[in-house]
Amino acid sequence: MSTSERSQQFEASIRDEAIHCDRLLGSWTGTNPGPTLIVICGVHGNERAGVHAAEEILNQLSSIAPDQGKGRVVVIAGNLAALAVPEGGVRYLDRDLNRIFSEAGIAQIRAASPADLDTEQREALELMQTLEAEIARASGLVYALDLHTVSAESPPFVFVEDSLPAREFVHPFGVPVILGFEEELHGLLIDHLTNGYGVTAAILEAGHHDDEGSQHFMAAAIQRAITYAGILSDDLLAESIASDEEQTQGYGQGRAGHIYDVRHRDPITSPDYAVEADLQPFDHLRRDHTVVAREKGRVSVAPMTGLLFMPNRQEEKRPGDDGYFIVQRVNRTWLMISAGLRRFTLLHWLLPKLAPGVRHDPTHAGRLLVDVRYAPVFKRELFHLFGYRIHSRGPDLHWPWWRRIWTGAIGIAAAILGILLGIFKGGEKGVLREPSEHDWVISRRTLDTADRPNARQ
Ligand SMILES: [Zn+2]
């Protein structure tokens, strides 16, 4: 839907208001124990459609008796301070709330005295306390939906960390699924929920901030999540938007169920940053050819072939924010092979024993270090295939294939020589390199491992 087609009335209503709300917007609790669905809205204060969609669902749930389902649905608001700013709120006041939840960011908030925290750090602390209380009272699996909208005209899509439970959870939404976002952006709330508590979590990007369709899609997706989790049956939500198949077909815009991997992020470095006006989300970009954005002293040409994703159309461009991303389609066969390999426990046991340059991280249980010399051979796609998340890696090289192979071959030759020298010296101790800041750090996906705190029974 274009800007001109949007309901003027809806746009006016969503723009004018300041939203003053409690952290806990509402809940529905079944008589019997069961799964919990946590819906989070307004993590960015100018993204109001999520708040309205969640309220719409709470309203529907209020007429359903507790003995008609099991478990719990709870709606939690994210950035109360940013939502309360008049004339449509602001994305954030001091810093982006959805970039705070890294291990270091959380540790900093917990160690500081409340008077030293900035606006979003205080929001994050309170939000974490509320979420922890919900997770602690949960009697079954916990799912979370973090509701967002975007600044550009865009079809809806979802982000998940690529685990098998998360892939399954978002399938019913019928929209494109984007993987690998957590490797580009640190401190996402869903990342903390998944890796801190074993919650199956997804970010829903429902479309443009002011598009009435965004709210509609989010309401439908919440209903589908409730049904998928097994909290309420489909017929109880019979009036639901989710049952409208035609509408659902429309959400995916021909890309329903397609899976994409984030391959590149272009950061904003100057306030005059502008993505080319004629480019739309999912437009095809050609490597070294398509001019994607311009800013003072720099023209950003696509460093790889792929599709344009989340071009920043915010009025105010803040250095450090995301300019645009490039995604590439992941094919179905790859996903099926990947699902099989993830369940192949022997592989995960063998990897640090047999693969050259791969060893356990002495400082962090469950993580592996990959010698940087072999990284060009392994590439991120290969680790993703095996179900590994890359926590840190060297800069994106965007090398041609022959250069990767060449560099990798030299690395492997050096390793074999090292091993021979090691044997000659009477032991392998001196062969494996000490951990270095250049190593890639990888680990299996929390939700794919059987011992996740919240594992499927
Ligand atoms: Zn957002």
CSV table of C-alpha atoms and ligand atoms in Angstrom, one decimal:
chain,number,residue,atom,x,y,z
A,1,MET,CA,0.0,0.0,0.0
A,2,SER,CA,1.4,3.4,-1.0
A,3,THR,CA,1.5,6.5,1.2
A,4,SER,CA,-1.3,8.1,-0.6
A,5,GLU,CA,-3.5,5.0,-0.3
A,6,ARG,CA,-3.1,4.9,3.5
A,7,SER,CA,-6.0,5.7,5.6
A,8,GLN,CA,-5.5,9.4,6.5
A,9,GLN,CA,-7.6,9.0,9.6
A,10,PHE,CA,-5.6,6.1,10.8
A,11,GLU,CA,-2.3,7.9,10.2
A,12,ALA,CA,-3.6,10.9,12.1
A,13,SER,CA,-4.7,8.9,15.0
A,14,ILE,CA,-1.4,7.0,15.3
A,15,ARG,CA,0.7,10.2,14.8
A,16,ASP,CA,-1.0,12.5,17.3
A,17,GLU,CA,-1.0,10.6,20.5
A,18,ALA,CA,1.4,10.2,23.3
A,19,ILE,CA,1.1,6.7,24.7
A,20,HIS,CA,1.2,6.5,28.5
A,21,CYS,CA,1.0,2.9,29.5
A,22,ASP,CA,2.1,0.5,32.2
A,23,ARG,CA,5.0,-2.0,31.6
A,24,LEU,CA,2.4,-4.8,31.8
A,25,LEU,CA,-0.3,-4.0,29.3
A,26,GLY,CA,-2.4,-7.0,30.1
A,27,SER,CA,-2.6,-10.8,30.2
A,28,TRP,CA,-4.8,-13.9,29.8
A,29,THR,CA,-4.1,-16.9,32.0
A,30,GLY,CA,-5.6,-20.4,31.6
A,31,THR,CA,-6.8,-22.5,34.4
A,32,ASN,CA,-4.4,-25.3,33.4
A,33,PRO,CA,-0.6,-24.9,33.2
A,34,GLY,CA,0.8,-24.7,29.7
A,35,PRO,CA,3.0,-22.6,27.4
A,36,THR,CA,3.5,-18.9,27.7
A,37,LEU,CA,3.5,-16.4,24.9
A,38,ILE,CA,5.1,-13.1,25.7
A,39,VAL,CA,4.2,-10.3,23.3
A,40,ILE,CA,6.5,-7.2,23.5
A,41,CYS,CA,5.6,-4.0,21.8
A,42,GLY,CA,6.9,-0.4,21.7
A,43,VAL,CA,10.6,-1.3,22.1
A,44,HIS,CA,11.0,1.6,19.6
A,45,GLY,CA,8.7,4.4,20.8
A,46,ASN,CA,7.7,5.5,17.4
A,47,GLU,CA,6.4,2.1,16.4
A,48,ARG,CA,2.9,2.3,17.8
A,49,ALA,CA,1.1,-0.2,15.6
A,50,GLY,CA,2.4,-3.0,17.8
A,51,VAL,CA,0.9,-1.5,20.9
A,52,HIS,CA,-2.5,-1.2,19.1
A,53,ALA,CA,-2.3,-4.7,17.7
A,54,ALA,CA,-1.5,-6.2,21.2
A,55,GLU,CA,-4.4,-4.2,22.7
A,56,GLU,CA,-6.7,-5.6,20.0
A,57,ILE,CA,-5.7,-9.1,21.0
A,58,LEU,CA,-6.0,-8.5,24.7
A,59,ASN,CA,-9.5,-7.2,24.0
A,60,GLN,CA,-10.4,-10.4,22.2
A,61,LEU,CA,-8.9,-12.6,25.0
A,62,SER,CA,-10.9,-10.8,27.7
A,63,SER,CA,-14.0,-12.6,26.5
A,64,ILE,CA,-12.4,-16.1,26.6
A,65,ALA,CA,-12.9,-18.0,29.9
A,66,PRO,CA,-9.7,-19.3,31.7
A,67,ASP,CA,-10.9,-23.0,31.4
A,68,GLN,CA,-11.0,-22.8,27.6
A,69,GLY,CA,-7.3,-22.9,27.1
A,70,LYS,CA,-4.0,-23.4,29.0
A,71,GLY,CA,-0.9,-21.4,29.8
A,72,ARG,CA,-0.6,-17.7,29.5
A,73,VAL,CA,-0.5,-14.8,27.1
A,74,VAL,CA,1.1,-11.6,28.4
A,75,VAL,CA,1.7,-8.2,26.7
A,76,ILE,CA,4.7,-6.1,27.9
A,77,ALA,CA,5.5,-2.6,26.7
A,78,GLY,CA,9.2,-1.8,25.8
A,79,ASN,CA,10.3,1.8,25.8
A,80,LEU,CA,7.7,3.6,28.0
A,81,ALA,CA,9.7,6.9,27.9
A,82,ALA,CA,9.9,7.0,24.1
A,83,LEU,CA,6.3,5.9,23.7
A,84,ALA,CA,5.2,8.8,26.0
A,85,VAL,CA,6.8,11.5,23.7
A,86,PRO,CA,3.9,13.4,22.1
A,87,GLU,CA,3.2,13.5,18.3
A,88,GLY,CA,3.9,9.9,17.7
A,89,GLY,CA,6.8,9.1,20.0
A,90,VAL,CA,10.5,8.8,19.1
A,91,ARG,CA,12.5,5.7,18.3
A,92,TYR,CA,14.6,6.2,21.4
A,93,LEU,CA,15.9,9.1,23.7
A,94,ASP,CA,19.5,8.3,24.7
A,95,ARG,CA,20.2,5.0,22.8
A,96,ASP,CA,18.5,2.3,20.9
A,97,LEU,CA,16.8,0.0,23.4
A,98,ASN,CA,17.0,-2.9,21.0
A,99,ARG,CA,20.9,-2.8,21.0
A,100,ILE,CA,21.4,-2.8,24.8
A,101,PHE,CA,21.0,-6.5,25.6
A,102,SER,CA,24.5,-7.8,24.9
A,103,GLU,CA,26.3,-9.6,27.7
A,104,ALA,CA,28.5,-6.6,28.3
A,105,GLY,CA,25.5,-4.1,28.1
A,106,ILE,CA,23.5,-6.1,30.6
A,107,ALA,CA,26.4,-6.5,33.0
A,108,GLN,CA,27.0,-2.7,32.8
A,109,ILE,CA,23.4,-2.0,33.7
A,110,ARG,CA,23.3,-4.5,36.6
A,111,ALA,CA,26.6,-3.1,38.1
A,112,ALA,CA,25.7,0.6,37.8
A,113,SER,CA,23.7,2.5,40.4
A,114,PRO,CA,20.3,3.5,39.1
A,115,ALA,CA,21.2,7.2,39.2
A,116,ASP,CA,24.0,6.6,36.6
A,117,LEU,CA,21.7,4.8,34.1
A,118,ASP,CA,20.5,6.7,31.0
A,119,THR,CA,16.8,6.6,29.9
A,120,GLU,CA,17.0,3.4,27.8
A,121,GLN,CA,19.3,1.6,30.4
A,122,ARG,CA,16.6,2.2,33.0
A,123,GLU,CA,13.9,1.0,30.6
A,124,ALA,CA,16.1,-2.1,29.9
A,125,LEU,CA,16.5,-2.9,33.6
A,126,GLU,CA,12.8,-2.7,34.3
A,127,LEU,CA,11.9,-4.6,31.2
A,128,MET,CA,14.4,-7.4,32.1
A,129,GLN,CA,12.9,-7.6,35.6
A,130,THR,CA,9.4,-7.9,34.2
A,131,LEU,CA,10.4,-10.5,31.6
A,132,GLU,CA,12.4,-12.6,34.2
A,133,ALA,CA,9.3,-12.6,36.5
A,134,GLU,CA,7.2,-13.9,33.6
A,135,ILE,CA,9.7,-16.6,32.6
A,136,ALA,CA,10.0,-17.7,36.3
A,137,ARG,CA,6.3,-18.2,36.7
A,138,ALA,CA,6.0,-20.0,33.3
A,139,SER,CA,4.9,-23.6,33.6
A,140,GLY,CA,5.9,-24.8,30.1
A,141,LEU,CA,7.7,-23.6,27.0
A,142,VAL,CA,8.0,-19.9,26.6
A,143,TYR,CA,7.7,-18.1,23.2
A,144,ALA,CA,8.2,-14.3,22.6
A,145,LEU,CA,7.1,-12.0,19.8
A,146,ASP,CA,8.8,-8.6,19.6
A,147,LEU,CA,6.6,-6.3,17.5
A,148,HIS,CA,8.2,-3.7,15.2
A,149,THR,CA,7.5,-1.6,12.1
A,150,VAL,CA,10.0,0.0,9.7
A,151,SER,CA,10.6,3.5,8.2
A,152,ALA,CA,10.4,2.4,4.6
A,153,GLU,CA,7.4,1.1,2.7
A,154,SER,CA,7.9,-2.7,3.1
A,155,PRO,CA,6.1,-6.0,3.1
A,156,PRO,CA,6.1,-7.8,6.5
A,157,PHE,CA,8.8,-10.2,7.5
A,158,VAL,CA,10.3,-11.9,10.6
A,159,PHE,CA,13.7,-12.2,12.1
A,160,VAL,CA,14.8,-15.3,14.0
A,161,GLU,CA,18.0,-16.7,15.2
A,162,ASP,CA,18.4,-19.8,13.0
A,163,SER,CA,17.4,-22.7,15.2
A,164,LEU,CA,15.0,-25.5,14.3
A,165,PRO,CA,12.4,-24.5,17.0
A,166,ALA,CA,12.5,-20.9,15.8
A,167,ARG,CA,12.1,-21.8,12.2
A,168,GLU,CA,9.0,-23.9,13.1
A,169,PHE,CA,7.6,-21.1,15.3
A,170,VAL,CA,7.5,-18.4,12.6
A,171,HIS,CA,6.4,-20.7,9.7
A,172,PRO,CA,2.7,-20.0,10.3
A,173,PHE,CA,3.1,-16.3,9.8
A,174,GLY,CA,3.3,-16.8,6.1
A,175,VAL,CA,6.0,-14.1,5.5
A,176,PRO,CA,9.7,-14.0,4.5
A,177,VAL,CA,12.0,-15.2,7.2
A,178,ILE,CA,15.3,-13.4,7.7
A,179,LEU,CA,18.2,-15.3,9.4
A,180,GLY,CA,21.6,-14.0,10.7
A,181,PHE,CA,20.5,-10.6,12.0
A,182,GLU,CA,21.9,-11.3,15.5
A,183,GLU,CA,25.4,-11.7,13.9
A,184,GLU,CA,25.2,-8.2,12.4
A,185,LEU,CA,23.6,-6.4,15.3
A,186,HIS,CA,24.6,-7.0,18.9
A,187,GLY,CA,22.3,-6.5,21.9
A,188,LEU,CA,18.9,-7.5,20.5
A,189,LEU,CA,16.3,-8.3,23.1
A,190,ILE,CA,15.3,-11.5,21.4
A,191,ASP,CA,18.9,-12.6,21.5
A,192,HIS,CA,19.0,-12.2,25.3
A,193,LEU,CA,15.7,-14.1,25.6
A,194,THR,CA,16.8,-17.0,23.5
A,195,ASN,CA,20.4,-17.4,24.7
A,196,GLY,CA,19.8,-16.3,28.3
A,197,TYR,CA,16.5,-18.2,29.0
A,198,GLY,CA,15.9,-20.6,26.1
A,199,VAL,CA,12.9,-18.7,24.9
A,200,THR,CA,11.8,-19.3,21.3
A,201,ALA,CA,11.7,-15.7,20.1
A,202,ALA,CA,11.1,-13.7,16.9
A,203,ILE,CA,11.1,-10.1,15.8
A,204,LEU,CA,8.1,-9.2,13.7
A,205,GLU,CA,8.7,-6.3,11.3
A,206,ALA,CA,5.1,-5.7,10.1
A,207,GLY,CA,5.5,-3.0,7.5
A,208,HIS,CA,5.6,0.8,7.5
A,209,HIS,CA,5.1,2.6,10.9
A,210,ASP,CA,1.9,4.3,9.7
A,211,ASP,CA,0.4,1.6,7.5
A,212,GLU,CA,-2.9,0.2,8.8
A,213,GLY,CA,-1.9,-3.1,7.3
A,214,SER,CA,1.0,-3.4,9.8
A,215,GLN,CA,-1.4,-3.5,12.8
A,216,HIS,CA,-3.6,-6.0,11.0
A,217,PHE,CA,-0.7,-8.3,10.2
A,218,MET,CA,0.7,-8.1,13.8
A,219,ALA,CA,-2.8,-9.0,15.3
A,220,ALA,CA,-3.0,-12.0,12.9
A,221,ALA,CA,0.5,-13.1,13.8
A,222,ILE,CA,-0.1,-13.0,17.5
A,223,GLN,CA,-3.2,-15.1,17.0
A,224,ARG,CA,-1.2,-17.6,15.0
A,225,ALA,CA,1.5,-17.7,17.7
A,226,ILE,CA,-1.2,-18.4,20.4
A,227,THR,CA,-2.6,-21.3,18.3
A,228,TYR,CA,0.9,-22.6,17.4
A,229,ALA,CA,2.0,-22.6,21.1
A,230,GLY,CA,-1.2,-24.6,22.0
A,231,ILE,CA,-2.6,-22.0,24.4
A,232,LEU,CA,-6.0,-21.6,22.7
A,233,SER,CA,-7.5,-23.6,19.9
A,234,ASP,CA,-8.2,-22.0,16.5
A,235,ASP,CA,-12.0,-22.1,16.8
A,236,LEU,CA,-11.8,-19.8,19.9
A,237,LEU,CA,-10.3,-17.2,17.7
A,238,ALA,CA,-12.8,-17.9,15.0
A,239,GLU,CA,-13.5,-14.2,14.4
A,240,SER,CA,-9.8,-14.0,13.8
A,241,ILE,CA,-8.0,-12.3,11.0
A,242,ALA,CA,-5.6,-15.2,11.0
A,243,SER,CA,-8.3,-17.5,9.5
A,244,ASP,CA,-8.5,-15.2,6.4
A,245,GLU,CA,-6.4,-17.2,4.0
A,246,GLU,CA,-6.6,-14.6,1.2
A,247,GLN,CA,-5.4,-11.9,3.5
A,248,THR,CA,-2.5,-14.2,4.6
A,249,GLN,CA,-1.5,-14.8,1.0
A,250,GLY,CA,-1.2,-11.1,0.7
A,251,TYR,CA,1.2,-10.6,3.6
A,252,GLY,CA,3.9,-12.7,2.0
A,253,GLN,CA,3.6,-10.8,-1.4
A,254,GLY,CA,4.9,-13.9,-3.2
A,255,ARG,CA,7.7,-14.5,-0.7
A,256,ALA,CA,5.7,-16.5,1.9
A,257,GLY,CA,8.1,-19.0,3.6
A,258,HIS,CA,11.1,-17.8,1.7
A,259,ILE,CA,14.2,-17.7,3.9
A,260,TYR,CA,17.0,-15.2,3.5
A,261,ASP,CA,20.3,-14.7,5.2
A,262,VAL,CA,21.7,-11.3,6.2
A,263,ARG,CA,25.1,-10.9,4.4
A,264,HIS,CA,26.0,-7.3,4.7
A,265,ARG,CA,25.2,-4.2,6.9
A,266,ASP,CA,26.0,-0.7,5.8
A,267,PRO,CA,26.4,1.7,8.8
A,268,ILE,CA,25.5,5.3,8.7
A,269,THR,CA,28.5,7.6,9.4
A,270,SER,CA,27.0,11.0,8.5
A,271,PRO,CA,23.7,12.7,9.2
A,272,ASP,CA,23.2,13.4,5.5
A,273,TYR,CA,23.1,9.6,4.7
A,274,ALA,CA,20.4,8.8,2.1
A,275,VAL,CA,19.5,5.6,0.5
A,276,GLU,CA,18.7,6.1,-3.3
A,277,ALA,CA,15.1,7.3,-3.6
A,278,ASP,CA,14.1,4.8,-6.3
A,279,LEU,CA,15.2,1.7,-4.4
A,280,GLN,CA,12.6,-0.4,-2.6
A,281,PRO,CA,13.0,-3.3,-0.1
A,282,PHE,CA,13.8,-6.6,-1.8
A,283,ASP,CA,15.1,-4.8,-4.9
A,284,HIS,CA,17.9,-6.7,-6.7
A,285,LEU,CA,21.4,-5.2,-6.1
A,286,ARG,CA,24.4,-6.0,-8.3
A,287,ARG,CA,27.9,-6.3,-6.9
A,288,ASP,CA,30.2,-3.4,-7.6
A,289,HIS,CA,27.4,-1.9,-9.8
A,290,THR,CA,24.3,-0.7,-7.9
A,291,VAL,CA,24.7,2.6,-6.0
A,292,VAL,CA,22.6,2.1,-2.8
A,293,ALA,CA,23.3,5.1,-0.7
A,294,ARG,CA,25.2,8.4,-0.5
A,295,GLU,CA,26.6,10.4,2.3
A,296,LYS,CA,29.1,13.1,2.8
A,297,GLY,CA,32.3,12.0,1.0
A,298,ARG,CA,31.1,8.5,0.3
A,299,VAL,CA,29.1,6.6,-2.2
A,300,SER,CA,27.9,3.2,-1.0
A,301,VAL,CA,28.0,0.7,-3.9
A,302,ALA,CA,26.6,-2.8,-3.2
A,303,PRO,CA,29.7,-5.0,-2.2
A,304,MET,CA,27.8,-8.1,-3.2
A,305,THR,CA,24.9,-9.3,-5.3
A,306,GLY,CA,21.7,-9.7,-3.3
A,307,LEU,CA,18.4,-8.1,-2.3
A,308,LEU,CA,18.1,-4.7,-0.6
A,309,PHE,CA,16.8,-5.0,3.0
A,310,MET,CA,15.6,-2.5,5.6
A,311,PRO,CA,16.8,0.7,3.8
A,312,ASN,CA,16.8,3.5,6.4
A,313,ARG,CA,14.1,6.1,5.6
A,314,GLN,CA,14.0,7.7,9.0
A,315,GLU,CA,13.8,11.5,8.9
A,316,GLU,CA,16.7,11.9,11.3
A,317,LYS,CA,19.8,9.9,10.4
A,318,ARG,CA,22.0,9.1,13.4
A,319,PRO,CA,25.6,7.9,12.8
A,320,GLY,CA,26.0,4.3,14.0
A,321,ASP,CA,22.5,3.4,13.0
A,322,ASP,CA,21.8,0.9,10.2
A,323,GLY,CA,21.8,2.3,6.7
A,324,TYR,CA,20.7,-0.8,4.8
A,325,PHE,CA,21.3,-4.5,4.7
A,326,ILE,CA,21.9,-7.0,1.8
A,327,VAL,CA,20.2,-10.4,2.1
A,328,GLN,CA,20.5,-13.5,-0.1
A,329,ARG,CA,17.9,-16.3,-0.5
A,330,VAL,CA,18.7,-19.6,1.2
A,331,ASN,CA,17.5,-22.6,-0.8
A,332,ARG,CA,15.3,-25.3,0.6
A,333,THR,CA,17.8,-28.2,0.0
A,334,TRP,CA,20.4,-26.3,2.1
A,335,LEU,CA,17.9,-25.9,4.9
A,336,MET,CA,17.0,-29.6,4.9
A,337,ILE,CA,20.6,-30.7,4.9
A,338,SER,CA,21.2,-28.2,7.7
A,339,ALA,CA,18.4,-29.5,9.8
A,340,GLY,CA,19.8,-33.0,9.5
A,341,LEU,CA,23.4,-32.0,10.3
A,342,ARG,CA,22.3,-30.1,13.4
A,343,ARG,CA,20.8,-33.3,14.9
A,344,PHE,CA,24.0,-35.3,14.1
A,345,THR,CA,25.6,-35.1,17.5
A,346,LEU,CA,28.7,-37.0,16.5
A,347,LEU,CA,29.6,-34.1,14.1
A,348,HIS,CA,29.6,-31.6,16.9
A,349,TRP,CA,31.8,-33.9,19.0
A,350,LEU,CA,34.2,-34.4,16.1
A,351,LEU,CA,34.5,-30.9,14.8
A,352,PRO,CA,37.0,-29.6,17.4
A,353,LYS,CA,38.8,-32.9,17.3
A,354,LEU,CA,39.3,-33.2,13.5
A,355,ALA,CA,38.8,-29.9,11.8
A,356,PRO,CA,42.0,-28.0,11.3
A,357,GLY,CA,42.3,-24.9,13.5
A,358,VAL,CA,39.1,-25.5,15.4
A,359,ARG,CA,39.4,-25.9,19.2
A,360,HIS,CA,37.5,-25.3,22.5
A,361,ASP,CA,37.4,-21.8,23.9
A,362,PRO,CA,39.2,-22.1,27.3
A,363,THR,CA,37.4,-19.0,28.5
A,364,HIS,CA,33.8,-19.8,27.5
A,365,ALA,CA,32.1,-23.3,27.9
A,366,GLY,CA,30.3,-24.4,24.7
A,367,ARG,CA,32.2,-22.1,22.4
A,368,LEU,CA,34.7,-23.0,19.8
A,369,LEU,CA,37.6,-20.9,18.4
A,370,VAL,CA,38.4,-21.1,14.7
A,371,ASP,CA,41.9,-20.1,13.6
A,372,VAL,CA,41.6,-17.0,11.4
A,373,ARG,CA,43.8,-18.6,8.7
A,374,TYR,CA,41.1,-21.3,8.0
A,375,ALA,CA,38.1,-19.0,8.2
A,376,PRO,CA,38.2,-18.1,4.5
A,377,VAL,CA,37.8,-21.8,3.7
A,378,PHE,CA,35.1,-22.5,6.3
A,379,LYS,CA,33.2,-19.4,5.5
A,380,ARG,CA,30.2,-18.4,7.6
A,381,GLU,CA,27.8,-20.3,5.3
A,382,LEU,CA,29.4,-23.6,6.3
A,383,PHE,CA,29.2,-22.9,10.0
A,384,HIS,CA,25.5,-21.9,9.5
A,385,LEU,CA,24.9,-25.1,7.7
A,386,PHE,CA,26.2,-27.1,10.7
A,387,GLY,CA,24.0,-25.0,13.0
A,388,TYR,CA,26.7,-22.8,14.5
A,389,ARG,CA,26.3,-19.1,15.4
A,390,ILE,CA,29.3,-16.8,14.7
A,391,HIS,CA,29.8,-14.6,17.8
A,392,SER,CA,32.8,-12.7,16.3
A,393,ARG,CA,34.8,-12.9,13.2
A,394,GLY,CA,37.2,-10.7,11.2
A,395,PRO,CA,35.9,-8.1,8.8
A,396,ASP,CA,33.8,-9.1,5.9
A,397,LEU,CA,36.3,-9.8,3.1
A,398,HIS,CA,33.9,-10.3,0.1
A,399,TRP,CA,36.8,-12.1,-1.6
A,400,PRO,CA,36.3,-14.0,-4.8
A,401,TRP,CA,36.2,-17.8,-4.5
A,402,TRP,CA,39.8,-18.4,-5.9
A,403,ARG,CA,41.3,-16.1,-3.3
A,404,ARG,CA,39.5,-17.8,-0.4
A,405,ILE,CA,40.7,-21.2,-1.7
A,406,TRP,CA,44.2,-19.9,-2.2
A,407,THR,CA,44.4,-18.3,1.2
A,408,GLY,CA,42.9,-21.4,2.9
A,409,ALA,CA,45.2,-23.7,1.1
A,410,ILE,CA,48.2,-21.8,2.3
A,411,GLY,CA,46.7,-21.9,5.8
A,412,ILE,CA,46.1,-25.7,5.7
A,413,ALA,CA,49.7,-26.3,4.4
A,414,ALA,CA,51.0,-24.2,7.2
A,415,ALA,CA,49.0,-26.2,9.7
A,416,ILE,CA,50.2,-29.5,8.4
A,417,LEU,CA,53.8,-28.3,8.6
A,418,GLY,CA,53.0,-27.1,12.1
A,419,ILE,CA,51.7,-30.5,13.1
A,420,LEU,CA,54.7,-32.3,11.6
A,421,LEU,CA,57.0,-29.9,13.5
A,422,GLY,CA,55.0,-30.5,16.6
A,423,ILE,CA,55.3,-34.3,16.3
A,424,PHE,CA,59.0,-33.8,15.6
A,425,LYS,CA,59.3,-31.7,18.8
A,426,GLY,CA,57.6,-34.6,20.6
A,427,GLY,CA,54.0,-33.3,21.3
A,428,GLU,CA,51.1,-31.4,19.9
A,429,LYS,CA,51.0,-28.8,22.7
A,430,GLY,CA,53.0,-26.2,20.8
A,431,VAL,CA,51.0,-26.7,17.6
A,432,LEU,CA,47.6,-25.2,18.3
A,433,ARG,CA,47.7,-21.5,18.6
A,434,GLU,CA,46.7,-19.8,21.8
A,435,PRO,CA,43.4,-18.0,21.6
A,436,SER,CA,43.8,-14.7,19.8
A,437,GLU,CA,41.5,-11.7,19.2
A,438,HIS,CA,41.6,-12.6,15.5
A,439,ASP,CA,40.0,-16.0,16.0
A,440,TRP,CA,36.4,-16.6,15.0
A,441,VAL,CA,34.3,-17.5,18.0
A,442,ILE,CA,31.4,-19.9,17.3
A,443,SER,CA,28.9,-22.0,19.2
A,444,ARG,CA,25.9,-24.2,18.6
A,445,ARG,CA,22.5,-22.5,18.7
A,446,THR,CA,21.0,-22.6,22.2
A,447,LEU,CA,17.6,-23.8,21.1
A,448,ASP,CA,19.1,-26.6,19.0
A,449,THR,CA,20.9,-28.2,22.0
A,450,ALA,CA,18.9,-30.6,24.1
A,451,ASP,CA,19.9,-29.0,27.4
A,452,ARG,CA,18.4,-25.6,26.8
A,453,PRO,CA,16.6,-24.4,29.9
A,454,ASN,CA,13.3,-24.4,28.3
A,455,ALA,CA,13.6,-27.5,26.1
A,456,ARG,CA,10.6,-29.1,24.4
A,457,GLN,CA,9.5,-32.1,26.5
B,1,ZN,ZN,11.8,-1.3,15.7
